[in-house]
Every structure is written in structure tokens, then in C-alpha cells.
XYZ file of C-alpha atoms in Angstrom:
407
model
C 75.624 130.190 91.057
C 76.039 127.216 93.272
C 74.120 124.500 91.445
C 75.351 125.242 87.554
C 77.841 122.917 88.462
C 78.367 119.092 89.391
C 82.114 118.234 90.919
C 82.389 114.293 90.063
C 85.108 112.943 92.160
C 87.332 109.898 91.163
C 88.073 107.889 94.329
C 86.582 107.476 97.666
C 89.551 108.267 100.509
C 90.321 111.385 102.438
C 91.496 113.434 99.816
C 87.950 113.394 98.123
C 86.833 113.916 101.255
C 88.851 117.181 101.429
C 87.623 117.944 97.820
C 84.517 117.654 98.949
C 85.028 119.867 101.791
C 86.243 122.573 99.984
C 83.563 122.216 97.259
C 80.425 122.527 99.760
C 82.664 125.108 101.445
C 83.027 127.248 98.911
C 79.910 126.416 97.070
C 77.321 124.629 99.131
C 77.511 121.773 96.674
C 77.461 117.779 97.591
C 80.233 116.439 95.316
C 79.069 112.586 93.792
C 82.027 110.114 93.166
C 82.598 106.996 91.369
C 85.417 104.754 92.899
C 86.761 101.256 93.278
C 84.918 101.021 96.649
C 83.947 102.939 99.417
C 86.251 104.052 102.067
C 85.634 105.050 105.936
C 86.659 109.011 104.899
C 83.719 109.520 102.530
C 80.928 106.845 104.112
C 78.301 108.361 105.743
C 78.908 111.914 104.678
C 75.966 114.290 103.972
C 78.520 116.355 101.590
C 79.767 113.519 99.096
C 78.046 110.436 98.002
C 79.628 107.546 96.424
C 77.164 107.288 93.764
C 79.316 104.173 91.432
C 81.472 101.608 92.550
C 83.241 99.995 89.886
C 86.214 97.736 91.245
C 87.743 97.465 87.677
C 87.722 101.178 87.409
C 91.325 101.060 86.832
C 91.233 99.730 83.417
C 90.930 102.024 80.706
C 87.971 100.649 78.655
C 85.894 100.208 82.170
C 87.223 103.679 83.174
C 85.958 105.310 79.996
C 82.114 103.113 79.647
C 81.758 103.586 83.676
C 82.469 107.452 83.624
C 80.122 107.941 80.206
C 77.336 105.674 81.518
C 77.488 107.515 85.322
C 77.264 111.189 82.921
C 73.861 110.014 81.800
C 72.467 110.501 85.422
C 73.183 113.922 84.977
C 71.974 115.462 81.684
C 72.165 118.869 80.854
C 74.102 119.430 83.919
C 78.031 120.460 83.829
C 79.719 118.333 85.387
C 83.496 118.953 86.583
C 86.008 115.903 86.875
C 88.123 115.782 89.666
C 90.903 113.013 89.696
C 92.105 112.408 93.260
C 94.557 109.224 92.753
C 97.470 108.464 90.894
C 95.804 105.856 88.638
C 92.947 107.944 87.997
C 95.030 111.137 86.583
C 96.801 108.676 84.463
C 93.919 107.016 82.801
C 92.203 110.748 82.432
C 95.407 112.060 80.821
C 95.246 108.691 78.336
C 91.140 108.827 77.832
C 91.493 112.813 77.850
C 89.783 113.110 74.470
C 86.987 110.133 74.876
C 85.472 112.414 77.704
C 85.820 115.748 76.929
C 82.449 116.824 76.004
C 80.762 114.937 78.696
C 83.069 116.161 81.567
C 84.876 119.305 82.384
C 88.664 119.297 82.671
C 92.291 120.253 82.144
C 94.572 118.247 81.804
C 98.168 117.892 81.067
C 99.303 115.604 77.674
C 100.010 111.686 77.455
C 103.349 112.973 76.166
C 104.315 115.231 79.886
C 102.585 112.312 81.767
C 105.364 109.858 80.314
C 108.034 112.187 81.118
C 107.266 112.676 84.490
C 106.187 109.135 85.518
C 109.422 107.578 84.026
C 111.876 107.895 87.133
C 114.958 108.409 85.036
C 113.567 111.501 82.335
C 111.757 113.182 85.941
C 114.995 113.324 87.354
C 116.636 114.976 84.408
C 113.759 117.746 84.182
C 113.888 118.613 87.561
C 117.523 118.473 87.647
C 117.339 120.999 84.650
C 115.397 122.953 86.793
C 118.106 122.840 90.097
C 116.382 120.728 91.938
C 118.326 117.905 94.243
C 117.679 114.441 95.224
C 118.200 111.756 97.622
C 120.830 109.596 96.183
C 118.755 106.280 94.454
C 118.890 103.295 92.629
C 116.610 100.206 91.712
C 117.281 96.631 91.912
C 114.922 93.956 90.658
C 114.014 90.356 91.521
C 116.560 88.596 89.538
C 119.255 91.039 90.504
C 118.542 92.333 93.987
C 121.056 90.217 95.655
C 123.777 91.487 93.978
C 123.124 95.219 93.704
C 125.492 97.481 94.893
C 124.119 100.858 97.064
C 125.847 104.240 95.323
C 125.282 105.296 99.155
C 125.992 104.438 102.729
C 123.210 102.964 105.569
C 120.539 103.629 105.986
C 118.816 102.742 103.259
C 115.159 103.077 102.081
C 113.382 100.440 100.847
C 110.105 101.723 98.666
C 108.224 99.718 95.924
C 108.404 100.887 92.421
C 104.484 99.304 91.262
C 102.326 100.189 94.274
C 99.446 98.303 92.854
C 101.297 95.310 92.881
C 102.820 96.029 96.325
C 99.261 96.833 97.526
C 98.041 93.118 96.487
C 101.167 91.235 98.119
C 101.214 89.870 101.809
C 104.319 88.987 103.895
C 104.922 89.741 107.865
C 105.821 92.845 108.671
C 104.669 94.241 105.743
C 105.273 98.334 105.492
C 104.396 100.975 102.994
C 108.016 102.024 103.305
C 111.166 100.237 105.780
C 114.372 101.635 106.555
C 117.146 99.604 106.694
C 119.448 100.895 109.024
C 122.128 98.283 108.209
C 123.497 95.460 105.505
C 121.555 93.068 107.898
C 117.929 94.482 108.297
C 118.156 95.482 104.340
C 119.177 91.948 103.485
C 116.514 90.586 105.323
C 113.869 92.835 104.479
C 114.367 92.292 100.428
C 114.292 88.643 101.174
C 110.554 89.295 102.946
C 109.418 91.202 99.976
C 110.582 89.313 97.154
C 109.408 86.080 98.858
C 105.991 87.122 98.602
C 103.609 87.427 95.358
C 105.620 91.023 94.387
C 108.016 90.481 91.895
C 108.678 94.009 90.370
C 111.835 96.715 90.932
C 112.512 98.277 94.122
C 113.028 101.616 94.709
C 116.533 102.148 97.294
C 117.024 105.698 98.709
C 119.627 107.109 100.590
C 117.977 108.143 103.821
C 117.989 111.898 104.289
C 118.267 112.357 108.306
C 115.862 114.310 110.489
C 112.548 113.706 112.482
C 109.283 113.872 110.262
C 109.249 118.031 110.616
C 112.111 118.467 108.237
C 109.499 116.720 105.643
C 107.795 119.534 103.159
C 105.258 119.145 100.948
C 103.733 121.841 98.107
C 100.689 122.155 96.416
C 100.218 124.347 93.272
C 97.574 124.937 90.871
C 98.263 125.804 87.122
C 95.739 126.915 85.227
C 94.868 125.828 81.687
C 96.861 129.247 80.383
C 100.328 127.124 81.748
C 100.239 129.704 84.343
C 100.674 128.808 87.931
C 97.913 130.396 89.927
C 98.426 128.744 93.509
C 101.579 127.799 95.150
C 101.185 126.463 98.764
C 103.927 125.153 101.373
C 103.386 122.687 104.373
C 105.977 121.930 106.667
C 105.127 118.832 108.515
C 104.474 118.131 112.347
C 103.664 114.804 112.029
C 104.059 111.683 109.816
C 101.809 108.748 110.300
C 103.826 106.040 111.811
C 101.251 102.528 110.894
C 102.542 99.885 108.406
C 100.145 100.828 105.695
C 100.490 104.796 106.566
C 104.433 105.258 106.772
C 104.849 108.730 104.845
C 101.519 110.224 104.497
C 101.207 113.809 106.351
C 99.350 113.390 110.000
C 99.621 117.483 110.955
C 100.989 120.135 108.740
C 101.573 123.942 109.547
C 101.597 125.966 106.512
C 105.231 127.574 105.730
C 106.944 129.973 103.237
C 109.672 129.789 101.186
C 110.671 132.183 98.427
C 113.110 130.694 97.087
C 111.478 126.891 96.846
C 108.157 128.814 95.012
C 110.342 130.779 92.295
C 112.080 127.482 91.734
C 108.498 125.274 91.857
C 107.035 128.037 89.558
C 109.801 128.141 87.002
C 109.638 124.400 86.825
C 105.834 124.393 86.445
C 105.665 127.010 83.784
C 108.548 125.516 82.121
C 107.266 122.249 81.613
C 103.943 123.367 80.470
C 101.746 122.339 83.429
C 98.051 122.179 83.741
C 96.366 121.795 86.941
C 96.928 119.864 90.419
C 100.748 119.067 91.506
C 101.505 118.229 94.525
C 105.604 117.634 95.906
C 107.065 115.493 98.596
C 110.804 116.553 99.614
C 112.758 116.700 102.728
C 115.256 119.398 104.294
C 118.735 118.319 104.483
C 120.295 120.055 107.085
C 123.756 118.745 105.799
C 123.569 121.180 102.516
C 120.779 123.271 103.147
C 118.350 122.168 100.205
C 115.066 120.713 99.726
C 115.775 117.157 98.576
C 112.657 115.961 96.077
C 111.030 112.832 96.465
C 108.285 112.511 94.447
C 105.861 115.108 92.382
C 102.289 113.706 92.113
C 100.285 114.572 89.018
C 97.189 116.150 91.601
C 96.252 117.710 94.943
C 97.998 115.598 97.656
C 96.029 113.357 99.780
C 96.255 115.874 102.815
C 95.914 119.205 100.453
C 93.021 119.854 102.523
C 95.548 122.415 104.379
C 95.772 124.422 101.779
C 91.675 125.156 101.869
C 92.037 124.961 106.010
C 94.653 128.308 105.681
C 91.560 130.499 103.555
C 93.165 129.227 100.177
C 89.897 127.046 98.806
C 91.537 124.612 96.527
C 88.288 123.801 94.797
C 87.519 127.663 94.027
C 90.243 127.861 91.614
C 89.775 124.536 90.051
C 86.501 125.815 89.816
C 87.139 129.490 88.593
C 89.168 128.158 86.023
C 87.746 125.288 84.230
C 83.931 126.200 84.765
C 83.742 130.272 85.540
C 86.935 131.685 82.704
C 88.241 133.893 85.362
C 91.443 135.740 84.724
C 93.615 134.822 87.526
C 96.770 135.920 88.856
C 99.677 134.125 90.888
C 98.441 133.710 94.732
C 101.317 132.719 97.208
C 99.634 131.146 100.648
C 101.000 133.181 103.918
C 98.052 132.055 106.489
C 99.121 129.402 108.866
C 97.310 127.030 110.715
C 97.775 123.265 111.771
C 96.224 120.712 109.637
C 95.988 117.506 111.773
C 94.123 114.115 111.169
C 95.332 113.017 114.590
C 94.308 114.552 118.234
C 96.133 117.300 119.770
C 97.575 114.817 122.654
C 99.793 112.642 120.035
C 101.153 116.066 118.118
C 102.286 116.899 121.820
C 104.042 113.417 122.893
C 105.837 112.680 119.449
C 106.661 115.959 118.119
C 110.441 115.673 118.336
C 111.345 119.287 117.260
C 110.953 121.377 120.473
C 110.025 124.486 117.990
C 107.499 123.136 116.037
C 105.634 121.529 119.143
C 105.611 125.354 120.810
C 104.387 126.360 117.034
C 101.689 123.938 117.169
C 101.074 124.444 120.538
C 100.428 128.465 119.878
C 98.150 127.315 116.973
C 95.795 125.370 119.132
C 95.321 127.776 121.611
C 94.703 130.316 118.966
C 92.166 127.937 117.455
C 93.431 127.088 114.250
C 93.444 123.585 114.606
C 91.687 122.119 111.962
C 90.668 118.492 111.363
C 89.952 117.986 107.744
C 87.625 114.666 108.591
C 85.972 116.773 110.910
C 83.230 119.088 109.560
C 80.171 121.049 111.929
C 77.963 120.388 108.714
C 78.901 116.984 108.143
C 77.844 115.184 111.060
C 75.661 112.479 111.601
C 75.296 109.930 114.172
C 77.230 107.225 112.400
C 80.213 109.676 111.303
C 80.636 111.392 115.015
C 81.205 107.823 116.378
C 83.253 106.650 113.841
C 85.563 109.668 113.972
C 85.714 109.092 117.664
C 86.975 105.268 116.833
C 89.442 106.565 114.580
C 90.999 109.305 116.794
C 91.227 106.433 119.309
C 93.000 104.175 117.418
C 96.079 106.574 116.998
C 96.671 106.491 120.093
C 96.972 103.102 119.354
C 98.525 103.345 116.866
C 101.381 105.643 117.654
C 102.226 103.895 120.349
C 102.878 100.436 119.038
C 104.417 101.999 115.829
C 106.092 105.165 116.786
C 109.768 105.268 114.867
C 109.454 101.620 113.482
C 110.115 101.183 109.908
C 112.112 97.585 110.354
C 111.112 94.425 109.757
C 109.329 93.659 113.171
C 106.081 94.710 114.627
């Protein structure tokens, strides 16, 4: 049973990495994947091998030849597709029927992709569905000067193309800033838009509270439209770095049962097929989950999710390749996902709770670190996951709570 199967992973960061983990986990297997390049998270690893490197592989004609010609390597063998990227979802959902056949998959329909990538018709499903939202507009290059916020300071500052964002330079540069005034958000527009980026901005009311009011869910529906894994994280940690502002650093699985009937309803409602993933924030001022963002696969730290006894690649798996009926499965198990040593959870945790949580967790031994594996290590990978623990120390300390336009 643990070779009739081949997972082919799109992308090369830590969430394949955490795929991967979960598929040789589960399975024994070593995962292949085809991405733009290799990153630090899956180089060197004896459980996933970057086996393509395309740099155009986010255009769909070089998407579609590169993941045909790669199938040949592998004749007669079944081969599972895993998207683990934003780009890569949406140029499976749009090639869906060029590579069925070759690959195995579920995915959902160009039609649902359009209505939840387009800002303005996401909102207006998930507000059919009772979910809230941070108050938000958009301004754009020619009219960004002018713009008037529907909210009061501060303000966050996000960009609407992140590929385009991704390829601009300018001092200071962040993932995401928060203005905290009229001032640092007139200055901070000026910095982007006097760089090579030229598309809409994204402004958000902020939502107040430390990083552990942040919650993020991972579900799995299965090709039936049924949801078949719901999954809760309530975060410890954010990463604090220019280019990591946002992304999960140590998570502690939670429960809600209220948030999964709603995420479930929504899900089943819409019609969904396979990976979502949610960002939101408690607001302490009303007492709801306010929804930033719903990715279209496993988020980039879903890894918790496997780390709690829920394998995230055992359903993808028992769905698409083994049939099995499957019924709803609600994660309860806690432990504390963490990319980042024990020492910075207990200096920058602000919430005096969720440090004594995370604290009980670790002496219990259910710390887990997703880049660290016992039956991944080599030479090369033990010292460079030594570097990289290192350098949040670093890290944290020069960037702790800055989200302005300074270093």
C-alpha cells in the first residue's frame, strides 16, 4: 500500500515541506516536486526532492507542458497533485481538464475560483453566510492621495497583486505596515507607489490585540462537497521580519463550535472541494471572528493540523486515491506548532495565558517543529536548521512589534 502512489508537490517552501511530512508520515513515501526554484525548507531533505525547476511555472501554457512532460518520468505510476501556493491552485483550477488523466485531483470550478478571488463577490458570500470583516477599502495609484478611510487609525496597508509586490524594492519594505496615524500612512503609500508597484492597495481597519487573538482554520472537503476535516489554531506567535509579517510562528490547536458549524455551512454551501485554509482575528470589542482572507489550500503552517494526530495528507489521500467513505472529523488534540525556539515563544508572548499554555505544552512534550524531523536529518539540514533557529533570535529582536516605515 505505500508505493501505489506518487504525491507530486507544486512549490518548494515549508508548506511542501509539511506535505511532505505528513505524506512519509503516514505513508513512508518521498513526495517529488516541481517549483519555480528551490527553497531552504525542502533542500537537502531525504523525504522530498525537487525533481523540476521551472521559473516560468506560473504561466499557464509552461504550467501545463512542464507538469505533462515531468508525468512521463513516472509511467504507469499514480501520481497525486498537490498544489501548495496560491498561483498554483489557480492555474490547476484553469488547466483542471488538460491534466486530469495524467494526475490525480479534486478540484473546485474556474467559475467558484472567480467568486472567491474577486474581493467584492467573497465578501458577499461570506457575508451570506454571517461572517464579519475588518472594515476595508482599496485605493489605487492614480487615486491614492485622495482616498478617504471608511475607518479611523490605524490603518493597514496590504498589497492587492503580491506578485507584483514581491518584484518591487523600496526601503523599509514590509509584507504588511500599519499605519498608526495620517502621517506614517501618508508616508508609507508614498514609499510604495514610488517604487516599480503600481497596482491597488488593500486598507484595513486594524482589529486590536497581540498576535494570539489571530485564528486560523484548516478544513478538508472531499470531492462528495462534504467537509471531512475542520481544524482550529489559535496563534502564539506571528513572525515579526519584513518579508514574514503575518505568517503563523507557533500555533496551539483550539475549538470552537460555533466558528466550525458556521465554516462547515459555508463550505458545503458553496460547493467546496478540497484544501481551505482561513485567516481571521478575535475582536474583543464584539466578540466575533473577523475574516481576513480564505486561501484556496492547506495554509503554509497546516503542518499543525498533522502535528495534533490529524494527518492532513491521509485524507487527501483516502479520498482522491483510496474511495473511502468518510465522515466529518472535528480536531480536539492540542499541541504547539512552532517554527521558532521555545526561548522567543517565552520573551514575546504577550498574553500571560497562552505563554502558561505553551509553557504546559513543552513540558508535556508536545512541542513540535514542523522543519524538524528524526528521519529527515542529514548533516547539511541539522546545521542549517541550527542557522535558522539562530537567526530569530535575531530576528525578533530587531523586528519585534515594527510594522512602520523604519527598520
Amino acid at each position: 500500500m505505500a508505493n501505489d502512489f506518487l504525491p507530486v508537490l507544486l512549490g518548494s517552501d515549508i508548506n511542501v515541506y509539511g506535505m511532505a511530512r505528513s505524506f512519509h508520515e503516514a505513508y513512508g513515501i518521498k513526495s517529488v516536486a516541481v517549483g519555480k526554484g528551490i527553497l531552504p525548507a525542502t533542500a537537502n531533505s531525504e523525504i522530498v526532492k525537487v525533481e523540476k525547476v521551472e521559473p516560468r511555472l506560473e504561466e499557464d501554457e509552461v504550467f501545463v507542458s512542464t507538469l505533462l512532460e515531468f508525468a512521463k518520468r513516472y509511467k504507469g505510476q499514480r501520481l497525486l497533485l498537490v498544489p501548495c501556493g496560491d498561483n498554483y491552485i489557480k492555474m490547476l483550477v484553469r488547466n483542471q481538464d488538460k491534466l486530469r488523466g495524467t494526475y490525480e485531483f479534486e478540484c473546485i470550478s474556474e467559475e467558484l475560483l472567480m467568486k472567491l478571488s474577486i474581493k467584492e463577490s467573497f465578501y458577499q458570500v461570506c457575508t451570506e453566510h454571517g461572517f464579519s470583516f475588518p472594515k476595508t477599502t482599496t485605493c489605487s495609484y492614480e487615486n491614492y492621495k485622495t482616498v478617504e478611510l471608511p475607518f479611523d487609525f490605524p490603518c493597514i496597508i496590504k498589497p492587492s497583486n503580491s506578485v507584483a509586490y514581491w518584484n518591487c524594492s523600496f526601503p523599509h519594505k514590509k509584507k504588511v505596515f500599519v499605519a498608526q496615524n495620517k502621517e506614517e500612512y501618508d508616508a508609507i503609500l508614498d514609499a510604495i507607489y514610488g517604487s516599480s508597484y503600481k497596482d491597488h492597495l488593500i486598507l484595513q481597519e486594524y482589529i486590536p490585540g497581540d498576535d494570539s487573538r489571530m485564528r486560523v482554520m484548516n478544513c478538508y472537503c472531499g470531492k462528495d462537497k462534504k467537509v471531512k476535516l475542520v481544524a482550529l489554531g489559535n496563534a502564539v506567535l506571528e513572525e515579526h521580519s519584513p518579508e514574514g509579517i503575518g505568517s503563523y510562528a507557533a500555533i496551539i490547536n483550539g475549538y470552537d463550535e460555533k466558528l466550525n458549524k458556521m465554516m462547515i455551512d459555508f463550505l458545503e454551501g458553496i460547493g467546496y472541494v478540497g484544501f481551505a485554509n482561513f485567516d481571521m482575528k478575535y475582536d474583543e470589542r464584539d466578540g466575533k471572528y473577523k475574516l481576513f482572507e480564505m486561501n484556496l489550500r492547506q495554509g503554509r503552517s497546516s503542518y499543525f493540523v498533522t502535528a495534533a494526530g490529524y494527518n492532513i495528507a491521509k485524507w487527501l489521500a483516502d479520498d482522491i486515491i483510496y474511495n473511502k467513505p468518510m465522515g466529518l472529523t472535528v480536531a480536539t488534540n492540542k499541541v504547539l506548532y512552532s517554527i521558532i525556539p521555545k526561548q522567543i515563544i517565552y520573551k514575546y508572548t504577550q498574553d500571560e495565558k497562552v505563554k502558561e499554555e505553551a509553557r504546559k505544552l513543552i513540558k508535556e512534550g508536545k512541542m513540535i517543529n514542523s522543519y524538524y524531523y528524526e528521519k529527515d536529518k542529514n548533516l547539511k539540514r541539522t546545521i542549517k536548521f541550527a542557522k535558522n533557529q539562530f537567526h530569530y533570535f535575531q530576528k525578533y529582536k530587531r523586528y519585534f512589534g515594527n510594522k512602520s516605515l523604519k527598520d
